[in-house]
Coordinates of C-alpha atoms in Angstrom, one line a residue:
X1 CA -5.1 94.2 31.0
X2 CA -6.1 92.3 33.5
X3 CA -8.2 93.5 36.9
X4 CA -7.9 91.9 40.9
X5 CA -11.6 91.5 41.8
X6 CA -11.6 94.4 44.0
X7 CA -10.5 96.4 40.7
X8 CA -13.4 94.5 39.1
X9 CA -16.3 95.3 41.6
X10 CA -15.2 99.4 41.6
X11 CA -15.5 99.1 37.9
X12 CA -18.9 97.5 37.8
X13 CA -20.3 98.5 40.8
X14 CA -20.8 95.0 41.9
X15 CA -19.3 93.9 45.4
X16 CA -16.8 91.6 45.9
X17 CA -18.8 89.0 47.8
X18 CA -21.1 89.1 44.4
X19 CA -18.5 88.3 42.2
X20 CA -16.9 85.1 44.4
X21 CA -20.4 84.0 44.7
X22 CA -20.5 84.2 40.7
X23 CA -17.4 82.3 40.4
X24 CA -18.4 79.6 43.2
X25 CA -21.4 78.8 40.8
X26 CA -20.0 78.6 37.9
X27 CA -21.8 82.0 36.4
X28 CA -18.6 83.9 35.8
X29 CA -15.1 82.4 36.4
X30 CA -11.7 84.4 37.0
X31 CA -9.2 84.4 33.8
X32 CA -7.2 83.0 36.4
X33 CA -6.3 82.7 40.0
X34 CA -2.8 83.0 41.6
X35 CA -1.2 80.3 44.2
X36 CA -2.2 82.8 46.9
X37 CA -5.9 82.2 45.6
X38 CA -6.1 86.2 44.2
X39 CA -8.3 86.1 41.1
X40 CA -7.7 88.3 37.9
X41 CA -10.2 89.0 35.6
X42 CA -9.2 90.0 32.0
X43 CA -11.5 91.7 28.8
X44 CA -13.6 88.7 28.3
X45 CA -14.9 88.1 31.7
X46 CA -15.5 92.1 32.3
X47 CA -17.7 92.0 28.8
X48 CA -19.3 88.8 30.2
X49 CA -19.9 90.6 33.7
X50 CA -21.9 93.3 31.5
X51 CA -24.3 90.9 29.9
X52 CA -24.9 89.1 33.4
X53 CA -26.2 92.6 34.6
X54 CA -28.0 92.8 31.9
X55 CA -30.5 89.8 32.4
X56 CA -30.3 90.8 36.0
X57 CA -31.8 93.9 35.1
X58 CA -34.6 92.3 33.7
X59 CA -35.0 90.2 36.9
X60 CA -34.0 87.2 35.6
X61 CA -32.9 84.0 37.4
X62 CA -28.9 83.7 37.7
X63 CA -29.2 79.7 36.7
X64 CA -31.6 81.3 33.4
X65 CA -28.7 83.9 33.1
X66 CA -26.4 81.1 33.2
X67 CA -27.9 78.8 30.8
X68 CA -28.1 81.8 28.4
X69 CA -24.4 83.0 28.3
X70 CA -23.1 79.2 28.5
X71 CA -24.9 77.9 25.7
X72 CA -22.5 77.0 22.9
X73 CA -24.4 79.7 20.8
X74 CA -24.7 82.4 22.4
X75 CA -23.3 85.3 20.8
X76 CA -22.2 88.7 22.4
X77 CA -23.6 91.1 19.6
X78 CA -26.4 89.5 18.8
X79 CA -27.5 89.2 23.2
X80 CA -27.0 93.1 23.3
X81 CA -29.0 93.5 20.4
X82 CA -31.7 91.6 22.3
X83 CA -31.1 93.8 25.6
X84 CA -31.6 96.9 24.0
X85 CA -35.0 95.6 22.7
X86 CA -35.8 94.5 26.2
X87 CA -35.0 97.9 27.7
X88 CA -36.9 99.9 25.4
X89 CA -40.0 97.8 25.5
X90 CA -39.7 98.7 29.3
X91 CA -39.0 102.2 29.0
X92 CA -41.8 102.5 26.9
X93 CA -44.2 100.4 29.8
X94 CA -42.8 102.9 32.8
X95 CA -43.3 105.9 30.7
X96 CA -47.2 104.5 30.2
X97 CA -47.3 103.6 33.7
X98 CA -45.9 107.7 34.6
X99 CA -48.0 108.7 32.5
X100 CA -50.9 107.3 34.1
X101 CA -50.0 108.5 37.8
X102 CA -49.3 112.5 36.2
X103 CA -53.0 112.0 34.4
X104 CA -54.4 110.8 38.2
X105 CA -52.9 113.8 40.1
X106 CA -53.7 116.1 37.2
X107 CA -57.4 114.5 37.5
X108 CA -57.5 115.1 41.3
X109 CA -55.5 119.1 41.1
X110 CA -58.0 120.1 38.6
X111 CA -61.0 118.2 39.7
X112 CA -61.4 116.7 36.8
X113 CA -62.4 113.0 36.6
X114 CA -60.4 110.4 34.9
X115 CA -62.0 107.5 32.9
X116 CA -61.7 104.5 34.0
X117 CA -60.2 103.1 31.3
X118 CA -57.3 105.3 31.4
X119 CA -56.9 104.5 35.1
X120 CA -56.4 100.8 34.1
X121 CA -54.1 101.0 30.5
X122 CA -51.0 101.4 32.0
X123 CA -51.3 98.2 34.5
X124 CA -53.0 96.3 31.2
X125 CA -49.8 97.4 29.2
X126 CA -47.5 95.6 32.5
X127 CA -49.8 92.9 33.0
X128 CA -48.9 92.2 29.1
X129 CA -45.2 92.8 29.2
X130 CA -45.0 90.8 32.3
X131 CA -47.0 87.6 30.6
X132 CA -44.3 88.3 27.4
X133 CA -41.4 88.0 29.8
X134 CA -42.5 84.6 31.6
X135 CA -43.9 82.8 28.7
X136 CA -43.8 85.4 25.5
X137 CA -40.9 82.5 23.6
X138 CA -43.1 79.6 24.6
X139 CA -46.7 80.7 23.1
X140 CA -45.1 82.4 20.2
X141 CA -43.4 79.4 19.4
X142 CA -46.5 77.5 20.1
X143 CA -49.6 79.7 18.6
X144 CA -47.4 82.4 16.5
X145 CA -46.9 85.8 16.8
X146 CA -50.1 86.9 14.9
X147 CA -52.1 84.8 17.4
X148 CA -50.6 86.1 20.8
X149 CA -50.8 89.8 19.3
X150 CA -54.2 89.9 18.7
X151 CA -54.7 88.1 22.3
X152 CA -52.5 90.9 24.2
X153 CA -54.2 93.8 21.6
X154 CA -58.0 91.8 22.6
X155 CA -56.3 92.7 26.4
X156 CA -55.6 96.0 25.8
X157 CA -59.2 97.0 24.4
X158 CA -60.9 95.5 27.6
X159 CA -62.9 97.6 29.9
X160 CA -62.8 97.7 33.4
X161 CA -65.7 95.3 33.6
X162 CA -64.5 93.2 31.3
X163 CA -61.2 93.3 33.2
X164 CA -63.1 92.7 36.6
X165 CA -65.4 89.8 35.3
X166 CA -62.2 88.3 34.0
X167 CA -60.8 87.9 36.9
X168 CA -63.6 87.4 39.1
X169 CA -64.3 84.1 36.9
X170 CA -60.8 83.4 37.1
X171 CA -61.2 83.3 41.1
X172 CA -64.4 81.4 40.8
X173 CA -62.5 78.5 38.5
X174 CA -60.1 78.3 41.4
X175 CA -62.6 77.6 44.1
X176 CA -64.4 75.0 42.1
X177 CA -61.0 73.5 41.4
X178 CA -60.5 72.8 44.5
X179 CA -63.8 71.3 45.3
X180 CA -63.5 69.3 42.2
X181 CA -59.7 67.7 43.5
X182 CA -61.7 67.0 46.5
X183 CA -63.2 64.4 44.9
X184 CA -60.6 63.0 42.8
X185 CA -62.5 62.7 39.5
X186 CA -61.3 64.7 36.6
X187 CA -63.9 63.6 34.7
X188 CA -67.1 64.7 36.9
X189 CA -69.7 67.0 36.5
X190 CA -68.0 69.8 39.1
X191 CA -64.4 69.0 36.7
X192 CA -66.1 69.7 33.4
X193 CA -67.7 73.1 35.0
X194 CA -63.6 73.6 35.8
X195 CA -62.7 73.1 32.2
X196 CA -65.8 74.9 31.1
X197 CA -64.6 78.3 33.2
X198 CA -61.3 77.9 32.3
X199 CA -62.4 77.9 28.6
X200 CA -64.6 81.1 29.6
X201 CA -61.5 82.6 30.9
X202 CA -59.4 82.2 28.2
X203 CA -61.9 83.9 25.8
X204 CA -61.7 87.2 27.4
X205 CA -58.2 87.3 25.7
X206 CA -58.4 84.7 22.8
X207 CA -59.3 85.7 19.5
X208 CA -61.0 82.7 18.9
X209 CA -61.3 79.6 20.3
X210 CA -60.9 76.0 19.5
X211 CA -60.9 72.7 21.5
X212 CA -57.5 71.6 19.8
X213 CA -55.8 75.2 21.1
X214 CA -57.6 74.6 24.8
X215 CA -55.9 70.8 24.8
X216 CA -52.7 72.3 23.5
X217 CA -52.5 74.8 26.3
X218 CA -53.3 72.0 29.0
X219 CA -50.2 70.3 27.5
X220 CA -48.0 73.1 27.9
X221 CA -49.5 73.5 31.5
X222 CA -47.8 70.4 32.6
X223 CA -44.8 70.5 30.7
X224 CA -43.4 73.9 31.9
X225 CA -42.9 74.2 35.6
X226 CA -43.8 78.3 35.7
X227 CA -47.3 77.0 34.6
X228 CA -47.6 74.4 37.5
X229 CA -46.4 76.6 39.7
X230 CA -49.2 79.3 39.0
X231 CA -51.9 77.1 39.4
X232 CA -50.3 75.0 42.3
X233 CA -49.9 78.2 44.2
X234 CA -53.2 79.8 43.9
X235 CA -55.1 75.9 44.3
X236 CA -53.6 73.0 46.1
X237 CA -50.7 71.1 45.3
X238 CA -51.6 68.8 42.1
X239 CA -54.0 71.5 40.8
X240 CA -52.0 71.6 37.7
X241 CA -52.0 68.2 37.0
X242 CA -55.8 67.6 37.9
X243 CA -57.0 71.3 35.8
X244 CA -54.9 69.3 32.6
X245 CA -56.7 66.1 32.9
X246 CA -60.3 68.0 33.0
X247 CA -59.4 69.8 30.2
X248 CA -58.5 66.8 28.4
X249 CA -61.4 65.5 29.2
X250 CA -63.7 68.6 28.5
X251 CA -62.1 69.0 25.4
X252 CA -62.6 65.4 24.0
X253 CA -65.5 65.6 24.1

């Protein structure tokens, strides 16, 4: 059976302009396309078109999306299987998060204060699924899953102090970041008292730490764009770069 593209967009919901757009970058291509230029889509491409909505459900990236379903690997079962895991895990987030705003107007109809703690554990619970999404494959791959559960379950425990402290030093390691690229030396005083808060910061969430696992991270920092673009964003451009080389430093010592 095959399906025009208008046929294809009343299936799937997805307009028209969507689906030439697709097939302009290469994400999903027609079965074929007529002289006239009319393009037909058969079973494969409509199973295809599912998965793509998939990852776009999760907000991913359409050039992520398309890496995924181009790879020579990929397999159909096996990607649905992974979706479903996805989707609960977010179900199971939203229904934390609802659960949190019924609790806060429950709290406020019956005049009956909420702790803190519950206020905060369904933001902690996003914070951590949104950290598994961007680099959960990278530092699980890197540290192991026992590692990175006790860190997101060392998260989870925090208090709202804790929470607060955490990323008030996180803002203060920004600031002196900045002064320190100021003067260009990665291995000055101000630099070390960079790498010093940044180790601070990371304990707040690490079960333990180690000077190996600090120069390891640095390393990833520079290698993975997502990282560089955290820290360029919130610093100057080069912060990443610069916060690496202090750490290096800090840690060789």
């Amino acid at each position: 059976m095959e399906y025009t593209i208008q046929e294809l967009a009343n299936l799937s919901g997805v307009s028209t302009r969507t689906l030439r757009y697709y097939d302009e970058i290469g994400l999903l291509k027609p079965a074929r396309t007529n002289e006239a230029g009319y393009r037909f889509y058969r079973q494969f491409e409509v199973d295809m078109l599912q998965q793509i909505l998939f990852y776009r459900a999760l907000d991913m990236k359409l050039s992520t999306i398309q890496d995924i379903v181009q790879a020579p690997n990929f397999q159909h079962f096996k990607a649905l299987k992974a979706h479903q895991a996805a989707l609960l895990k977010r179900k199971e987030q939203l229904e934390e998060i609802l659960q949190t705003v019924e609790k806060t107007i429950q709290s406020i109809e019956e005049e009956q204060p909420m702790s803190n703690e519950e206020k905060f554990k369904g933001f902690k619970e996003k914070l951590i699924a949104d950290n598994e999404k961007q680099y959960g494959q990278e530092i699980r791959e890197k540290y192991g899953d026992e590692t990175v559960d006790a860190s997101n379950a060392k998260l989870m425990n925090m208090t709202e102090q804790q929470y607060q402290e955490m990323q008030q030093l996180e803002q203060q390691m920004f600031e002196r970041l900045a002064e320190a690229m100021e003067l260009g030396d990665a291995t000055s005083d101000i630099a070390m008292e960079v790498a010093e808060l940044h180790k601070r910061w990371l304990s707040f969430t690490w079960k333990e730490y180690s000077k190996e696992a600090h120069a390891g991270l640095a390393q990833m920092y520079i290698a993975d764009e997502r990282f560089a673009a955290y820290y360029n964003e919130r610093s100057v451009a080069g912060a990443v770069q610069f916060l690496h080389d202090a750490i290096i430093a800090y840690t060789s010592k």
